[in-house]
Tab-separated table of C-alpha atoms in Angstrom:
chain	number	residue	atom	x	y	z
A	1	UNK	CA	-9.825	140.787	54.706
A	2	UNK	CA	-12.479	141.784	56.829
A	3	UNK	CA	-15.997	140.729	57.662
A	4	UNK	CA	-18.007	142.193	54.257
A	5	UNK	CA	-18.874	139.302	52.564
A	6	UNK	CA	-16.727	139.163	49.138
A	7	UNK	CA	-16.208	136.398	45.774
A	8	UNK	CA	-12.936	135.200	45.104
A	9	UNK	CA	-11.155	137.741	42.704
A	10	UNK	CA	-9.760	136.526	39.711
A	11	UNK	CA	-5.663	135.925	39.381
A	12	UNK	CA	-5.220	139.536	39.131
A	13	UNK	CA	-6.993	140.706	41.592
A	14	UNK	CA	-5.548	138.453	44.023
A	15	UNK	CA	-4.176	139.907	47.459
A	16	UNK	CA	-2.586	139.045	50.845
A	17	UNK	CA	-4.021	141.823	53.051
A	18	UNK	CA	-5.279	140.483	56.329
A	19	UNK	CA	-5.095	144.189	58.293
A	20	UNK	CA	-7.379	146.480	57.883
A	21	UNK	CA	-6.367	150.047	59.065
A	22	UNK	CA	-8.301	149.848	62.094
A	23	UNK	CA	-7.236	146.481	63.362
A	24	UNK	CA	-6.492	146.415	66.944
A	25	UNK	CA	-6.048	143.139	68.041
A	26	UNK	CA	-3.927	140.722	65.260
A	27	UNK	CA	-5.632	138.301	63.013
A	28	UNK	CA	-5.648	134.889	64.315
A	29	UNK	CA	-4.553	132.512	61.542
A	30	UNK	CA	-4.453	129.126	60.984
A	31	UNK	CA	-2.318	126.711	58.274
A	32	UNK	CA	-3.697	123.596	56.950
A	33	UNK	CA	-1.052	121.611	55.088
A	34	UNK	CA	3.008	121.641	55.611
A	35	UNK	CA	4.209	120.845	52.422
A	36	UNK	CA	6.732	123.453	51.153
A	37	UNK	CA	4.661	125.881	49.888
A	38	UNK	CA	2.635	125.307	53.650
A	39	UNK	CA	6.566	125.690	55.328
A	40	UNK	CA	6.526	128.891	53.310
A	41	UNK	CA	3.237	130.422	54.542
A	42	UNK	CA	3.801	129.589	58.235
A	43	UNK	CA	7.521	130.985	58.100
A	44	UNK	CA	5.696	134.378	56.521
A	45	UNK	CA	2.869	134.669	58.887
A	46	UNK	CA	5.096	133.897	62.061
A	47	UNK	CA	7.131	137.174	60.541
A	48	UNK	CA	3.682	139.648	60.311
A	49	UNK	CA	3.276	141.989	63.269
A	50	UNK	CA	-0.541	141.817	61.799
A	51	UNK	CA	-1.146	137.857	62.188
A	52	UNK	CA	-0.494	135.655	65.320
A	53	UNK	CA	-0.101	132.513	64.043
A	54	UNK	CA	-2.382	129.985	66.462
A	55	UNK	CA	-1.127	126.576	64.898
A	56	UNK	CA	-0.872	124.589	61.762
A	57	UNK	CA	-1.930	120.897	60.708
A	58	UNK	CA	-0.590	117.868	58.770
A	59	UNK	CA	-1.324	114.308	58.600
A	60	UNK	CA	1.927	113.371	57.987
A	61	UNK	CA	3.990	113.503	61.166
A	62	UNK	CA	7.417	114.035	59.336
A	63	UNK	CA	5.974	117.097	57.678
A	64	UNK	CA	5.126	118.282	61.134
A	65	UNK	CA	8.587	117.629	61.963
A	66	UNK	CA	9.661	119.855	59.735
A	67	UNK	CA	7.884	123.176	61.040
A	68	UNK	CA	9.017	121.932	64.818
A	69	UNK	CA	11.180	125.433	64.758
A	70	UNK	CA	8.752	127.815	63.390
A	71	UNK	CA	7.259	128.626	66.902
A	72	UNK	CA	3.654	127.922	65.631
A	73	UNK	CA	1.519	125.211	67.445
A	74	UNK	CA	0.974	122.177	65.967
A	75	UNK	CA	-1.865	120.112	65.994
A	76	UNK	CA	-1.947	116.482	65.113
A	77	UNK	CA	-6.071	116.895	64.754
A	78	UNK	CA	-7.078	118.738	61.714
A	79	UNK	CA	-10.623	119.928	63.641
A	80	UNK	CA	-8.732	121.983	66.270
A	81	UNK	CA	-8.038	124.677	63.914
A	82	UNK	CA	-11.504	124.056	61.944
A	83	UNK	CA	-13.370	126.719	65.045
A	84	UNK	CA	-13.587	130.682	64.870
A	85	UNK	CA	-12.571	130.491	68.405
A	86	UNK	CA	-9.142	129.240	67.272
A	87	UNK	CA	-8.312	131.143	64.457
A	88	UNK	CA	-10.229	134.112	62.228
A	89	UNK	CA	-8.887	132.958	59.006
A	90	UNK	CA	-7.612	129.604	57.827
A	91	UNK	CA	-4.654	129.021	54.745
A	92	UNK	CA	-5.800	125.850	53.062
A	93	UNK	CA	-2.454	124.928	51.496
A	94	UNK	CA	-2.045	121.572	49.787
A	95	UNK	CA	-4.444	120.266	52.274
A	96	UNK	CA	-7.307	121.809	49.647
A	97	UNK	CA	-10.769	120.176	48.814
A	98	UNK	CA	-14.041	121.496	48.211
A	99	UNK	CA	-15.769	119.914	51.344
A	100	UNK	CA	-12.816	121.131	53.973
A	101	UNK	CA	-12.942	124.940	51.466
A	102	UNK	CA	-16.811	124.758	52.439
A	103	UNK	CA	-16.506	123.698	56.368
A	104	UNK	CA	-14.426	126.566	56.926
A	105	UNK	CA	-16.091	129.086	55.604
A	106	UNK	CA	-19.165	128.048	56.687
A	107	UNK	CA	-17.516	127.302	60.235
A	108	UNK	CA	-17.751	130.971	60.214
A	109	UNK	CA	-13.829	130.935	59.291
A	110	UNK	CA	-12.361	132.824	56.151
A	111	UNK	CA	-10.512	131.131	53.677
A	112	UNK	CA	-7.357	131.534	51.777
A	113	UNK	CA	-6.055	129.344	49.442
A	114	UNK	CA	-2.891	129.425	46.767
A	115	UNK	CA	-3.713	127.528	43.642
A	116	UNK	CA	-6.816	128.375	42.135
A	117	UNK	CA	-5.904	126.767	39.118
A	118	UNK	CA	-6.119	123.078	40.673
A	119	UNK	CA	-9.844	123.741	40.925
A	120	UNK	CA	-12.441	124.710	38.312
A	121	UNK	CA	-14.055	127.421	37.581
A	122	UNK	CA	-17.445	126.748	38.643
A	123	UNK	CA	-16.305	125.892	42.309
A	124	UNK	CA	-14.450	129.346	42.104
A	125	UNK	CA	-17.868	129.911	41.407
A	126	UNK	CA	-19.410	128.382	44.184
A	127	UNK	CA	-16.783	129.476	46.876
A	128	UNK	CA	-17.688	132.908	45.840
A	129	UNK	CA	-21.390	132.804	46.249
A	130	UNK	CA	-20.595	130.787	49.943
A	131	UNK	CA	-18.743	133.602	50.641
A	132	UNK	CA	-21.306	135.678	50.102
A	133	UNK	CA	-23.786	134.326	52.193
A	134	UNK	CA	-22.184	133.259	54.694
A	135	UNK	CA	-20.674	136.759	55.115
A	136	UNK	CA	-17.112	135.459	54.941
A	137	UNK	CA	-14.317	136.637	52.722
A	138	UNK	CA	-12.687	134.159	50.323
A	139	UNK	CA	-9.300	134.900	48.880
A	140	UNK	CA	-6.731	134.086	46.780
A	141	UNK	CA	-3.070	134.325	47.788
A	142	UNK	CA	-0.160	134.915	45.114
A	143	UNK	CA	3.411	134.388	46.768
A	144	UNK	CA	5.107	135.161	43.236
A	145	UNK	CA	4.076	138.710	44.080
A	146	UNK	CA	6.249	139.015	47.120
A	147	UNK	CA	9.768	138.590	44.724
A	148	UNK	CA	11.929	141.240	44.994
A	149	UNK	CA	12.281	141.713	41.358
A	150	UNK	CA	8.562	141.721	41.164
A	151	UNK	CA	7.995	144.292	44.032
A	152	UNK	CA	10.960	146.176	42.028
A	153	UNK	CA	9.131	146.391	38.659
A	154	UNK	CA	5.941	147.193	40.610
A	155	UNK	CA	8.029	150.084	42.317
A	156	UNK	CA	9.811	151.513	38.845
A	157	UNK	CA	6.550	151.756	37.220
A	158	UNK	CA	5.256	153.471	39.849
A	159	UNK	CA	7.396	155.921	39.489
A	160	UNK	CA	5.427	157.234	36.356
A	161	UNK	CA	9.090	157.342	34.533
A	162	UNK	CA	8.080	154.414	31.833
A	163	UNK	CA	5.941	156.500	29.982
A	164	UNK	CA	3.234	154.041	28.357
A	165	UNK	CA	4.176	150.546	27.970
A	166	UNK	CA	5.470	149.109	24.437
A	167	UNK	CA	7.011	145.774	25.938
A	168	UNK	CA	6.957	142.812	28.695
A	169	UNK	CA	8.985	139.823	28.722
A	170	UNK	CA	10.528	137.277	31.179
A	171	UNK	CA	12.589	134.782	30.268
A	172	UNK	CA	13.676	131.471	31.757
A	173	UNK	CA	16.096	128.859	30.136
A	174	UNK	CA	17.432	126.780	33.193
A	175	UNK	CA	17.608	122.851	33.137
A	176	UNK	CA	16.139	121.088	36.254
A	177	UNK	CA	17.468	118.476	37.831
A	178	UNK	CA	16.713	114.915	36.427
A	179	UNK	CA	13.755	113.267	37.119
A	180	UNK	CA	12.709	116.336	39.030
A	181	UNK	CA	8.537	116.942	37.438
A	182	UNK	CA	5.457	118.535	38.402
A	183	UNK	CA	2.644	116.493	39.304
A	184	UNK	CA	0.484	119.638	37.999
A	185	UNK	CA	2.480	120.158	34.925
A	186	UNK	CA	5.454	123.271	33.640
A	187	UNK	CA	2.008	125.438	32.884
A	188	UNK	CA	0.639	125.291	36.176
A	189	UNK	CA	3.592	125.220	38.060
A	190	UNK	CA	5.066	128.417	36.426
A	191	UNK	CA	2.437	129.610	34.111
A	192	UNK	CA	0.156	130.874	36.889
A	193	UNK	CA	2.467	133.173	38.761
A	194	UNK	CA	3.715	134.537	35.602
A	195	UNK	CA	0.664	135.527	34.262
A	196	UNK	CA	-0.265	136.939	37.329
A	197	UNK	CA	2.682	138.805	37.904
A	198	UNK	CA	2.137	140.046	34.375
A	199	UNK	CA	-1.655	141.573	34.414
A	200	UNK	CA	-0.586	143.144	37.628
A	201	UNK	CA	2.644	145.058	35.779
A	202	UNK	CA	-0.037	145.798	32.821
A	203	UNK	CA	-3.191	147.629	33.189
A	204	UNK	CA	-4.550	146.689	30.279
A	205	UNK	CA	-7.242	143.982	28.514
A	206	UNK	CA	-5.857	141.165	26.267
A	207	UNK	CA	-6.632	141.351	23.075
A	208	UNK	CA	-4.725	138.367	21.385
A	209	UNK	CA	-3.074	135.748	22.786
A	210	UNK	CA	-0.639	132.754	21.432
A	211	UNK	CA	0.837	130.163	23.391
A	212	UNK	CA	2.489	127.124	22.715
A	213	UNK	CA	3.834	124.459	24.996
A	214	UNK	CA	7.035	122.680	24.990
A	215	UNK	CA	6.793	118.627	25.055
A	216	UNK	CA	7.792	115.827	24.213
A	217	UNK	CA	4.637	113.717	23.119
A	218	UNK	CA	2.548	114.431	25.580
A	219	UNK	CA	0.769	116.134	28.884
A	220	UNK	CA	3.224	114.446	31.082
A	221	UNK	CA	5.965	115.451	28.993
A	222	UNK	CA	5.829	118.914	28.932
A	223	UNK	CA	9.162	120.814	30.040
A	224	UNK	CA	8.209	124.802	29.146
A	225	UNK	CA	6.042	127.360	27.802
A	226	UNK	CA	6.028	130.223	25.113
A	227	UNK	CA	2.942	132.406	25.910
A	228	UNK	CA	2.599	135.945	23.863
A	229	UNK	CA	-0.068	138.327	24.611
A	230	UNK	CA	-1.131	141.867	22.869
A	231	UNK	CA	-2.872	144.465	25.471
A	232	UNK	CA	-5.492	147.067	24.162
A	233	UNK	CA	-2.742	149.569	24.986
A	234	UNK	CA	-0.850	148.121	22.449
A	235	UNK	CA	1.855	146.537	25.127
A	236	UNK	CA	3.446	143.365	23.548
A	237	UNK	CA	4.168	140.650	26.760
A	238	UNK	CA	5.942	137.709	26.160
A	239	UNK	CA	7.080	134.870	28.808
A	240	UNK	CA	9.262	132.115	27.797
A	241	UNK	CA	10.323	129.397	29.941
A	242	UNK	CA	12.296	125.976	29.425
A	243	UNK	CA	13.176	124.040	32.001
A	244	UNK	CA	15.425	121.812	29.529
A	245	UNK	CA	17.800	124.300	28.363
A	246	UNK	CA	21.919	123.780	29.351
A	247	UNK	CA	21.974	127.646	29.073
A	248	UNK	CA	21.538	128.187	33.046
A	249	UNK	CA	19.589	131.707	31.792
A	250	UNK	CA	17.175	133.975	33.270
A	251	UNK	CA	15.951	137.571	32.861
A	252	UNK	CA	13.382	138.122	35.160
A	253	UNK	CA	11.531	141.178	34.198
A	254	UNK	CA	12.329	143.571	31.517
A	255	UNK	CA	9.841	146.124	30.593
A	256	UNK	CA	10.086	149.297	28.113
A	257	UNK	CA	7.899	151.949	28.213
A	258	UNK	CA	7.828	155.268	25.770
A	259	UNK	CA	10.114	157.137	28.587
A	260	UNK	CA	12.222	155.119	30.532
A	261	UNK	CA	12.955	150.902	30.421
A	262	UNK	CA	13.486	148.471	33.173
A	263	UNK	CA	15.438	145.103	34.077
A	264	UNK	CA	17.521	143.417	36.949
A	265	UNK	CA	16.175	146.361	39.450
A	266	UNK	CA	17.385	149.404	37.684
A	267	UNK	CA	15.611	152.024	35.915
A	268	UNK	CA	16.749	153.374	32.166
A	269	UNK	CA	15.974	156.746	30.991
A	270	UNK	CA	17.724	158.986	28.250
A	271	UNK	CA	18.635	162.406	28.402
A	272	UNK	CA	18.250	165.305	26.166
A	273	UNK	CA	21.017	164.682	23.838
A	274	UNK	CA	20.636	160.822	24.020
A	275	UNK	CA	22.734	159.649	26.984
A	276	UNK	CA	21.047	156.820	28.300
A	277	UNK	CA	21.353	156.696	32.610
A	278	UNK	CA	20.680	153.926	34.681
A	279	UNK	CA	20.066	153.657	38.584
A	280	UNK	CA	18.546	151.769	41.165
């Protein structure tokens, strides 16, 4: 992030990188929102060399509580953090809305938020083009893409080793715990960081896409997912998830390319005379 003025990439274009090369003081940030995925950011940030964490807000006092030990200041006044002589950049966690997205940015503040698919796409749109003019940088932030087994598909096909890709797939049949829901639904709640996860591991267009999803009636009853996608490259992905199965199953990643294969952080490839050798 720096101070070029920039839209909000899509899903797949989405990063976390506050440091530019040259930075020589750290990047003063600011966390709006201490729900757990705000707990999450603030225990991340306090951890970055890059970022000095310069306080975090809440409404509710009990969710303040709850970030007492994180060694970031908290403010029980959502304006203190709302000044660019506070904090450089501000995560808008599930304290989002389009007027408080708008006051920071054009506070002079830049913005990063987590779900961009709580919001439509024309005030994507619009956060973009305020971004733009008001010479601040607007970004997305994808926490799915800090999992170790995502980082480790990342690093095996970086490796060159898979050859071209025939096949993704991630599966997930675990059963939650009752009465446990999503207020934003299994396909938000899942489906986003999948998918994301997914056109970052494939460089590729889709081309055809089913999906299907997994209720009982209705919106609100919705308990998984079956999404299949063809790439240009002619990759196959498929994600499955239930969270109603009894079978307690997941496979994270598994990819196979025309050279090598990958799942559960180790790397497949096959000799000569057809000896197939994993490692890490």
């Amino acid at each position: 992030m720096n101070n070029q003025s920039a839209a909000i990439p899509s899903s797949s274009e989405s990063s976390f990188n506050l440091s530019p090369s040259s930075l020589v003081t750290p990047w003063r940030v600011g966390v709006l929102g201490l729900g757990q995925a705000g707990l999450f950011y603030v225990e991340c940030l306090s951890l970055s060399a890059d970022i000095r964490l310069v306080g975090a807000f809440d409404s509710d006092p009990l969710r303040r509580a709850l970030a007492t030990g994180s060694g970031s200041p908290l403010f029980d006044q959502r304006d203190s953090l709302l000044s660019p002589s506070v904090a450089d950049a501000i995560f808008l966690v599930d304290d989002f809305s389009e007027e408080r997205a708008k006051t920071v940015l054009l506070g002079g503040q830049h913005l990063v938020f987590d779900r961009p698919w709580a919001v439509s796409s024309d005030l994507l749109r619009s956060l973009g083009e305020l971004a733009n003019t008001s010479n601040r940088t607007a970004t997305i932030v994808s926490p799915g893409r800090w999992s170790a087994n995502f980082v480790s598909a990342m690093t095996a096909l970086g490796t060159g080793r898979l050859g071209n890709l025939h096949s993704v797939r991630l599966s997930s049949f675990e059963k939650r715990v009752p009465g446990e829901t999503s207020a934003e639904g299994v396909l938000r709640e899942f489906g986003y960081r999948c998918l994301d996860q997914l056109f970052a591991l494939v460089d590729s267009t889709p081309d055809r896409v089913f999906a299907k999803l997994l209720n009982d009636g209705g919106p609100k009853q919705e308990h998984g997912f079956l999404a299949v996608i063809d790439f240009t490259n002619g990759c196959r992905a498929q994600i499955e998830i239930d969270t109603r199965s009894r079978l307690g199953f997941q496979t994270e990643w598994m990819i196979e390319g025309s050279t090598g294969s990958f799942r559960n952080d180790r790397l497949y490839t096959e000799t000569d005379d057809g000896e197939i050798v994993d490692e890490p």
